[in-house]
Coordinates of C-alpha atoms in Angstrom, one line a residue:
M1 CA -0.1 0.1 0.0
K2 CA 1.3 3.7 -0.9
R3 CA 0.1 6.8 0.5
W4 CA -0.2 10.0 -1.1
G5 CA -1.6 13.2 0.7
R6 CA -5.0 12.0 2.5
Y7 CA -6.0 9.5 0.6
H8 CA -5.1 5.9 0.7
L9 CA -4.2 3.9 -2.6
Y10 CA -4.7 0.1 -2.2
Q11 CA -2.8 -1.3 -4.9
S12 CA -2.6 -5.3 -6.8
D13 CA -1.0 -7.6 -4.9
K14 CA 1.7 -8.2 -8.1
Q15 CA 5.0 -6.1 -7.0
C16 CA 6.5 -4.9 -10.3
P17 CA 10.5 -5.6 -10.4
E18 CA 12.8 -2.1 -10.1
E19 CA 14.6 -3.5 -12.9
S20 CA 12.5 -2.9 -16.0
A21 CA 13.8 -0.4 -18.5
N22 CA 10.3 0.1 -20.0
R23 CA 8.3 2.2 -18.7
W24 CA 4.0 1.5 -19.5
S25 CA 1.5 3.9 -20.2
S26 CA -2.0 4.0 -18.3
V27 CA -3.6 4.8 -21.7
R28 CA -5.0 2.0 -23.6
Y29 CA -4.0 1.5 -27.4
D30 CA -5.9 -1.6 -28.1
G31 CA -7.8 -5.1 -26.1
G32 CA -4.3 -6.2 -24.9
N33 CA -1.9 -3.5 -25.2
A34 CA -1.0 -0.1 -24.3
W35 CA 0.9 2.5 -25.1
N36 CA 4.9 2.3 -23.9
Y37 CA 7.7 4.7 -23.8
N38 CA 11.5 3.4 -23.7
N39 CA 15.0 4.7 -24.7
N40 CA 14.2 3.9 -28.5
G41 CA 10.8 5.9 -28.2
I42 CA 7.1 5.2 -28.1
S43 CA 5.7 2.3 -29.3
N44 CA 2.3 0.2 -28.8
N45 CA 3.2 -3.1 -29.4
N46 CA 2.8 -4.1 -25.6
N47 CA 0.9 -6.0 -23.7
F48 CA -0.9 -5.6 -20.3
S49 CA -0.2 -8.9 -18.6
N50 CA 4.0 -7.9 -18.9
E51 CA 5.8 -6.5 -16.0
L52 CA 6.2 -2.7 -14.7
A53 CA 2.6 -1.9 -16.1
A54 CA 1.1 1.8 -14.7
R55 CA -2.8 1.0 -15.1
P56 CA -5.4 3.2 -13.8
V57 CA -6.5 2.6 -10.4
T58 CA -10.0 1.1 -11.4
K59 CA -8.1 -2.4 -13.3
F60 CA -6.3 -3.0 -10.3
K61 CA -7.5 -6.5 -8.4
Y62 CA -8.2 -4.8 -5.0
K63 CA -8.9 -1.1 -5.4
S64 CA -10.8 1.5 -3.2
I65 CA -10.0 5.1 -2.4
H66 CA -10.3 5.8 1.1
W67 CA -10.7 9.5 2.2
E68 CA -9.5 10.5 5.9
M69 CA -11.2 13.3 7.8
D70 CA -8.7 16.3 8.1
L71 CA -8.2 19.7 10.3
V72 CA -9.2 22.2 7.8
S73 CA -12.7 20.8 6.7
L74 CA -13.3 20.5 11.1
E75 CA -12.0 23.9 11.7
Q76 CA -14.6 25.2 8.8
A77 CA -17.4 23.3 10.4
Y78 CA -16.1 24.1 14.1
K79 CA -16.6 28.0 12.5
A80 CA -20.2 27.3 11.8
S81 CA -21.6 25.1 14.7
R82 CA -20.2 28.5 17.1
K83 CA -21.8 31.2 15.0
H84 CA -24.8 31.6 17.3
N85 CA -23.7 30.2 20.8
K86 CA -20.0 31.1 20.6
R87 CA -20.3 32.3 24.4
S88 CA -21.7 29.6 25.7
E89 CA -19.9 28.0 28.2
D90 CA -19.3 24.6 26.5
M91 CA -18.0 27.0 23.3
V92 CA -15.7 29.1 25.5
S93 CA -14.1 25.5 27.0
F94 CA -13.6 24.0 23.7
E95 CA -11.7 27.1 22.7
L96 CA -9.3 27.3 25.1
D97 CA -7.9 23.3 23.4
K98 CA -9.5 24.0 20.1
Y99 CA -6.7 22.3 17.9
A100 CA -6.3 19.2 20.7
R101 CA -9.8 18.8 20.3
L102 CA -10.3 19.0 16.8
R103 CA -7.4 16.8 16.2
R104 CA -8.7 14.2 18.5
L105 CA -12.4 14.2 17.1
R106 CA -10.1 13.8 13.7
D107 CA -8.7 10.6 14.7
E108 CA -11.8 9.2 16.0
I109 CA -14.0 10.0 12.9
N110 CA -11.1 8.1 11.1
A111 CA -11.3 5.4 13.2
R112 CA -15.0 5.3 13.8
S113 CA -14.2 5.0 17.4
Y114 CA -16.3 8.7 18.3
T115 CA -18.4 8.7 21.5
P116 CA -20.4 11.5 22.8
L117 CA -19.8 11.9 26.2
H118 CA -21.0 15.3 27.4
N119 CA -24.3 15.9 25.8
Y120 CA -26.7 17.0 28.6
S121 CA -30.6 17.8 28.3
F122 CA -32.9 20.2 30.4
M123 CA -36.3 21.5 30.7
H124 CA -37.3 24.8 29.3
R125 CA -39.8 26.3 30.7
R126 CA -40.1 29.9 29.7
G127 CA -42.4 29.6 26.8
Q128 CA -45.9 28.5 26.9
K129 CA -45.2 24.7 27.7
P130 CA -42.4 23.0 29.3
R131 CA -40.3 21.3 26.5
E132 CA -37.7 18.6 26.8
V133 CA -34.2 20.2 25.1
F134 CA -30.9 18.0 24.2
A135 CA -28.0 20.3 23.8
A136 CA -24.8 18.7 22.4
E137 CA -21.4 18.3 23.1
P138 CA -19.4 20.9 20.7
E139 CA -17.4 17.8 19.2
L140 CA -20.7 16.4 18.6
K141 CA -22.2 20.2 17.0
I142 CA -19.0 19.7 14.5
M143 CA -19.8 16.7 13.2
M144 CA -23.4 17.6 12.6
S145 CA -22.5 21.0 10.7
F146 CA -20.1 19.6 8.7
A147 CA -22.3 16.8 7.4
L148 CA -25.4 18.9 7.2
S149 CA -23.6 21.8 5.4
N150 CA -22.9 19.4 2.4
I151 CA -26.0 17.8 2.2
A152 CA -28.3 20.9 2.8
P153 CA -29.2 21.2 -0.8
L154 CA -29.8 17.8 -1.6
I155 CA -32.4 17.8 1.6
E156 CA -33.8 21.0 0.7
A157 CA -34.7 19.4 -3.2
Q158 CA -37.0 16.9 -1.4
L159 CA -38.9 19.5 0.4
S160 CA -42.2 21.0 -0.7
Q161 CA -42.0 24.6 -0.7
R162 CA -45.2 24.1 1.6
T163 CA -42.7 23.3 3.9
F164 CA -41.6 26.4 6.0
N165 CA -39.6 25.4 9.3
N166 CA -35.7 25.3 9.5
R167 CA -35.4 26.4 5.6
V168 CA -33.3 29.5 4.7
G169 CA -36.0 32.7 3.4
M170 CA -38.4 30.5 5.1
G171 CA -39.8 30.8 8.6
S172 CA -43.1 31.1 10.5
Q173 CA -43.9 34.8 9.5
L174 CA -44.3 33.4 6.0
A175 CA -46.1 30.9 6.7
V176 CA -48.8 32.8 8.1
N177 CA -48.5 35.4 4.9
T178 CA -49.0 32.6 2.8
I179 CA -52.4 31.3 4.9
I180 CA -53.6 34.4 4.5
E181 CA -52.9 34.6 0.5
D182 CA -54.6 31.0 0.1
I183 CA -57.3 31.9 2.4
Y184 CA -57.9 35.2 -0.4
T185 CA -57.3 32.8 -3.4
V186 CA -59.8 29.7 -2.0
S187 CA -62.7 31.9 -0.9
K188 CA -62.0 34.0 -4.2
G189 CA -61.6 37.3 -2.7
C190 CA -63.7 36.4 0.3
T191 CA -66.6 36.4 -1.7
R192 CA -67.2 32.2 -1.6
P193 CA -67.2 30.1 1.7
C194 CA -63.9 27.9 2.1
W195 CA -62.9 26.4 4.9
I196 CA -59.9 25.9 7.1
I197 CA -58.6 22.4 8.6
K198 CA -55.8 22.7 11.5
V199 CA -54.1 19.3 12.3
D200 CA -51.4 18.6 15.0
Y201 CA -48.8 15.8 15.2
K202 CA -49.2 14.1 18.6
G203 CA -45.5 14.3 20.4
Y204 CA -43.9 14.7 16.7
F205 CA -40.3 15.0 17.9
P206 CA -40.0 12.0 20.6
N207 CA -42.5 9.3 18.4
M208 CA -40.1 9.7 15.6
N209 CA -38.4 6.4 14.5
Q210 CA -34.9 6.6 14.1
D211 CA -34.5 4.0 11.8
I212 CA -37.0 5.4 9.3
A213 CA -35.4 8.5 9.8
F214 CA -31.5 7.9 9.1
Q215 CA -33.0 6.0 6.0
K216 CA -35.1 8.9 4.7
V217 CA -31.5 10.9 4.8
L218 CA -29.3 8.0 3.7
D219 CA -31.1 7.2 0.5
I220 CA -30.4 10.8 -0.3
V221 CA -27.3 10.8 0.4
K222 CA -26.6 8.0 -1.6
E223 CA -28.1 8.6 -4.5
G224 CA -27.4 12.7 -4.9
Y225 CA -23.8 12.9 -2.6
H226 CA -20.6 11.8 -4.7
R227 CA -17.7 13.5 -3.3
H228 CA -15.0 11.9 -1.7
D229 CA -16.0 12.4 1.9
K230 CA -19.3 10.6 1.7
Q231 CA -18.7 7.6 3.9
E232 CA -17.2 10.7 6.8
V233 CA -20.7 12.3 6.1
I234 CA -22.9 9.2 6.7
Y235 CA -20.9 8.5 9.8
C236 CA -21.3 11.9 11.4
L237 CA -24.8 11.8 10.6
S238 CA -25.1 8.2 12.3
V239 CA -23.6 9.2 15.2
A240 CA -26.2 12.0 15.4
C241 CA -29.1 9.9 15.0
F242 CA -28.5 6.8 16.8
Y243 CA -27.6 8.2 20.0
N244 CA -28.5 7.0 23.6
P245 CA -30.4 9.7 25.4
E246 CA -29.9 7.5 28.9
H247 CA -25.8 8.6 28.4
S248 CA -27.0 12.2 28.7
R249 CA -26.9 14.2 31.8
R250 CA -29.6 15.8 33.3
K251 CA -29.2 19.7 34.0
S252 CA -32.4 20.1 35.2
P253 CA -33.7 18.7 38.7
I254 CA -35.0 15.3 38.1
W255 CA -38.4 15.9 39.5
D256 CA -39.2 18.3 37.1
W257 CA -39.8 15.4 34.6
N258 CA -42.6 14.4 37.0
D259 CA -45.1 16.5 35.2
Y260 CA -43.9 16.3 31.8
P261 CA -46.2 14.1 29.7
S262 CA -44.3 10.4 29.2
Y263 CA -45.3 10.5 25.6
K264 CA -43.5 14.1 24.8
S265 CA -40.1 12.5 26.6
V266 CA -37.8 10.5 25.2
Y267 CA -36.2 9.3 28.1
Y268 CA -39.8 7.2 28.3
R269 CA -39.7 6.5 24.8
P270 CA -38.5 2.7 23.7
A271 CA -34.9 2.3 22.3
G272 CA -34.5 3.9 18.7
I273 CA -37.7 5.9 18.5
G274 CA -37.5 9.4 19.1
G275 CA -35.8 12.5 18.0
F276 CA -34.0 14.9 20.1
I277 CA -35.0 18.7 20.1
G278 CA -32.0 20.7 20.5
Y279 CA -30.1 18.7 17.9
T280 CA -29.4 20.3 14.3
F281 CA -29.8 17.0 12.7
W282 CA -33.3 16.4 14.1
Q283 CA -34.2 19.9 13.0
M284 CA -33.3 19.3 9.5
V285 CA -34.9 16.1 9.9
A286 CA -38.5 17.2 11.3
S287 CA -38.5 18.9 7.8
L288 CA -37.7 16.0 5.8
Y289 CA -39.7 13.0 8.0
P290 CA -43.1 13.9 6.8
A291 CA -42.7 15.1 3.3
E292 CA -44.6 11.8 1.4
I293 CA -47.7 12.7 4.0
D294 CA -46.3 16.6 2.6
K295 CA -47.2 15.5 -0.8
F296 CA -50.0 13.3 0.0
V297 CA -52.0 16.4 1.1
E298 CA -51.0 18.5 -1.7
E299 CA -52.3 15.7 -4.3
S300 CA -55.1 14.5 -2.7
I301 CA -56.5 17.1 -0.2
T302 CA -55.6 20.4 -0.8
P303 CA -52.5 22.2 -2.9
H304 CA -53.5 25.1 -0.4
F305 CA -51.7 24.2 2.8
A306 CA -48.8 25.2 5.1
R307 CA -47.0 23.1 7.6
Y308 CA -44.3 23.9 10.5
V309 CA -42.6 21.1 12.5
D310 CA -45.6 19.6 13.5
D311 CA -48.5 21.8 12.9
T312 CA -50.5 21.3 9.7
L313 CA -53.2 23.8 7.9
M314 CA -55.5 23.2 4.8
V315 CA -57.8 25.8 3.3
T316 CA -60.3 24.2 1.3
D317 CA -63.6 24.8 -0.9
N318 CA -64.2 21.4 -0.1
K319 CA -64.7 20.5 3.1
E320 CA -66.2 16.7 2.8
M321 CA -63.6 15.6 0.1
A322 CA -61.2 17.0 2.7
L323 CA -62.8 15.1 6.0
A324 CA -63.6 12.2 4.1
M325 CA -59.0 12.1 3.6
I326 CA -58.3 12.4 7.3
P327 CA -58.6 9.0 8.1
E328 CA -56.3 8.0 5.3
L329 CA -54.1 10.5 6.6
R330 CA -54.0 8.9 10.0
R331 CA -53.2 5.8 8.4
R332 CA -50.4 7.2 6.3
L333 CA -49.1 8.7 9.8
A334 CA -49.1 6.0 11.7
D335 CA -47.1 4.0 9.1
I336 CA -44.0 6.5 10.4
G337 CA -44.7 6.1 13.6
I338 CA -47.1 9.6 13.9
T339 CA -50.4 10.3 15.1
L340 CA -52.6 13.3 14.9
H341 CA -53.7 14.7 18.2
P342 CA -57.2 14.2 19.0
K343 CA -57.7 17.2 21.1
K344 CA -56.2 19.8 18.3
F345 CA -58.2 19.0 15.7
Y346 CA -59.8 22.1 14.1
C347 CA -62.6 22.7 11.3
Q348 CA -64.1 26.6 10.8
K349 CA -65.1 28.6 8.2
Y350 CA -62.5 31.1 7.5
E351 CA -64.4 34.0 8.9
H352 CA -64.1 32.5 12.3
G353 CA -60.3 32.9 11.8
V354 CA -57.6 30.6 13.1
E355 CA -54.9 30.5 15.7
F356 CA -51.3 29.2 13.8
L357 CA -47.8 29.5 14.8
G358 CA -48.8 32.2 17.5
Y359 CA -51.0 34.0 15.8
R360 CA -54.6 34.9 15.5
V361 CA -54.9 34.8 11.5
F362 CA -58.2 36.2 9.6
T363 CA -58.2 38.0 6.1
D364 CA -58.2 41.1 6.9
R365 CA -55.9 41.6 10.0
L366 CA -53.4 39.6 12.1
H367 CA -53.3 39.4 15.8
L368 CA -50.7 38.1 18.1
K369 CA -52.1 35.9 21.0
M370 CA -52.3 38.0 24.4
R371 CA -50.3 35.3 26.1
T372 CA -47.4 36.5 23.8
I373 CA -47.8 39.8 24.9
A374 CA -48.0 39.4 28.3
R375 CA -44.4 37.4 28.3
A376 CA -43.1 40.7 26.1
L377 CA -44.4 42.7 28.8
G378 CA -42.9 40.5 31.4
V379 CA -39.7 40.4 29.7
A380 CA -39.5 44.2 29.2
R381 CA -39.8 44.6 33.5
S382 CA -37.3 42.1 34.2
K383 CA -34.0 43.2 35.6
E384 CA -32.8 39.6 35.4
R385 CA -31.4 39.4 31.9
G386 CA -27.8 40.3 31.0
R387 CA -27.9 43.2 28.9
R388 CA -27.4 41.9 25.6
N389 CA -30.1 38.8 26.3
Y390 CA -32.7 41.8 27.6
V391 CA -32.1 43.8 24.6
D392 CA -31.9 41.2 22.1
A393 CA -35.0 39.5 23.8
I394 CA -37.0 43.2 23.8
N395 CA -36.3 43.5 20.0
S396 CA -37.5 39.9 19.0
Y397 CA -41.0 40.4 20.6
L398 CA -41.6 44.0 19.0
G399 CA -40.8 42.6 15.5
M400 CA -43.6 40.1 15.8
I401 CA -45.9 42.5 17.4
K402 CA -45.0 45.2 14.2
S403 CA -45.8 43.0 11.8
T404 CA -49.5 42.5 13.5
S405 CA -52.6 44.8 13.9
D406 CA -51.3 45.6 17.4
L407 CA -49.1 48.4 17.3
K408 CA -50.5 49.9 20.5
W409 CA -49.3 47.1 22.1
A410 CA -45.6 47.7 20.5
R411 CA -45.9 51.0 22.0
A412 CA -46.9 49.4 25.7
V413 CA -43.7 47.2 25.3
L414 CA -41.2 50.4 24.9
D415 CA -43.0 52.2 27.7
A416 CA -42.3 49.2 30.4
V417 CA -38.7 49.2 29.0
D418 CA -36.8 51.0 31.8
K419 CA -34.5 54.0 30.4
K420 CA -31.3 52.9 31.9
W421 CA -31.3 49.8 29.8
A422 CA -31.7 50.9 26.5
T423 CA -32.6 53.6 24.5
K424 CA -36.6 53.6 22.8
D425 CA -37.4 53.9 19.4
Y426 CA -40.8 54.4 18.8
E427 CA -40.3 55.6 15.6
N428 CA -39.0 51.8 14.4
Y429 CA -40.6 50.2 17.4
K430 CA -36.6 48.9 19.1
I431 CA -34.7 49.6 21.4
I432 CA -30.9 50.3 21.2
N433 CA -28.1 49.2 24.0
N434 CA -26.6 51.9 26.2
H435 CA -24.3 50.2 27.5
A436 CA -21.2 48.1 26.2
T437 CA -21.8 44.8 25.6
R438 CA -21.1 42.6 28.3

């Protein structure tokens, strides 16, 4: 075996003697001969069976080209993975010993021996409902960043234009605007009746089948990804997909899970069942996992729909036909381990409006839920957040409010902000940090 750079070339077991004067070309002349260069010039009457033949690697008896992970690729993935959390405790600790840990990660990936040891989980309770969240250690974040950055365009090509979560250029605001346009289109400018049907997947992340999820990604990689690091990409994806949650350290007290529904927790699911909220791999899979379901909805129920993670909203002018297809929708979801939530089914005329992604949606106006406005006011009056987080949180809420018909609440949030924290901009509905960034 000879080695050139990062590549291993495995040659045939036939050794070529060094004393031969002829040097054979790998270019074929005819069925059994190759071009040959020697002291007398170029000739073409030389058989492939002769010694010291320079043959293409694809003609060797034992052939393969194996690419090894290198530090350059890992460092690029590291920079991408820390883009939005470079000040976190894990990333700061990794930065102090960056190159040693990157070299160790490189060796473990090449040896296929990486084992995540410092992942943790916690119960997030700041929002509307408690949520079980998993956080990956920096090494696993780097592996997911490396793999997903390479296959993201392939995943994107498989998704419906009616899927809005975790996609560049899309998001919840575009999903809401799309539904408003659909209502206007189906109702012929609000002159004809149409109905809004909303369904929700019960315990979406904790009930995804890991084998099904990985097979969907693997099929895409095998068919559409042909770069030299294909096997490394597959390995990194497999580590992220089949991680055992029992190896995670719980940062929240164990009793925080006492009142948490078991069907929503990966800890209470059988082996091989459950996706991890917080992993970029599973955020991507959340878009891809029901891609066939999206296609079924578009072709068999209505082309006017929007899905954001586990929330699907459909607009139709044929209520009876759409409702008749719901049992088939349930059956197809059951094939991938997902069920519709029995208490979150909604079917009403469009005049009644609908709650979708934190908004109350009508054709002529858009309102933010009062629960969200109450949280915004609570944050504005809070003195516990750091200055950077405080300003970012307030501006995020103001951005949501000013896109609705509730501008009076945007002014109320600005009024609640303490002047010592930030300068208020009532014209653009935002605040500006008064202090140096901490």
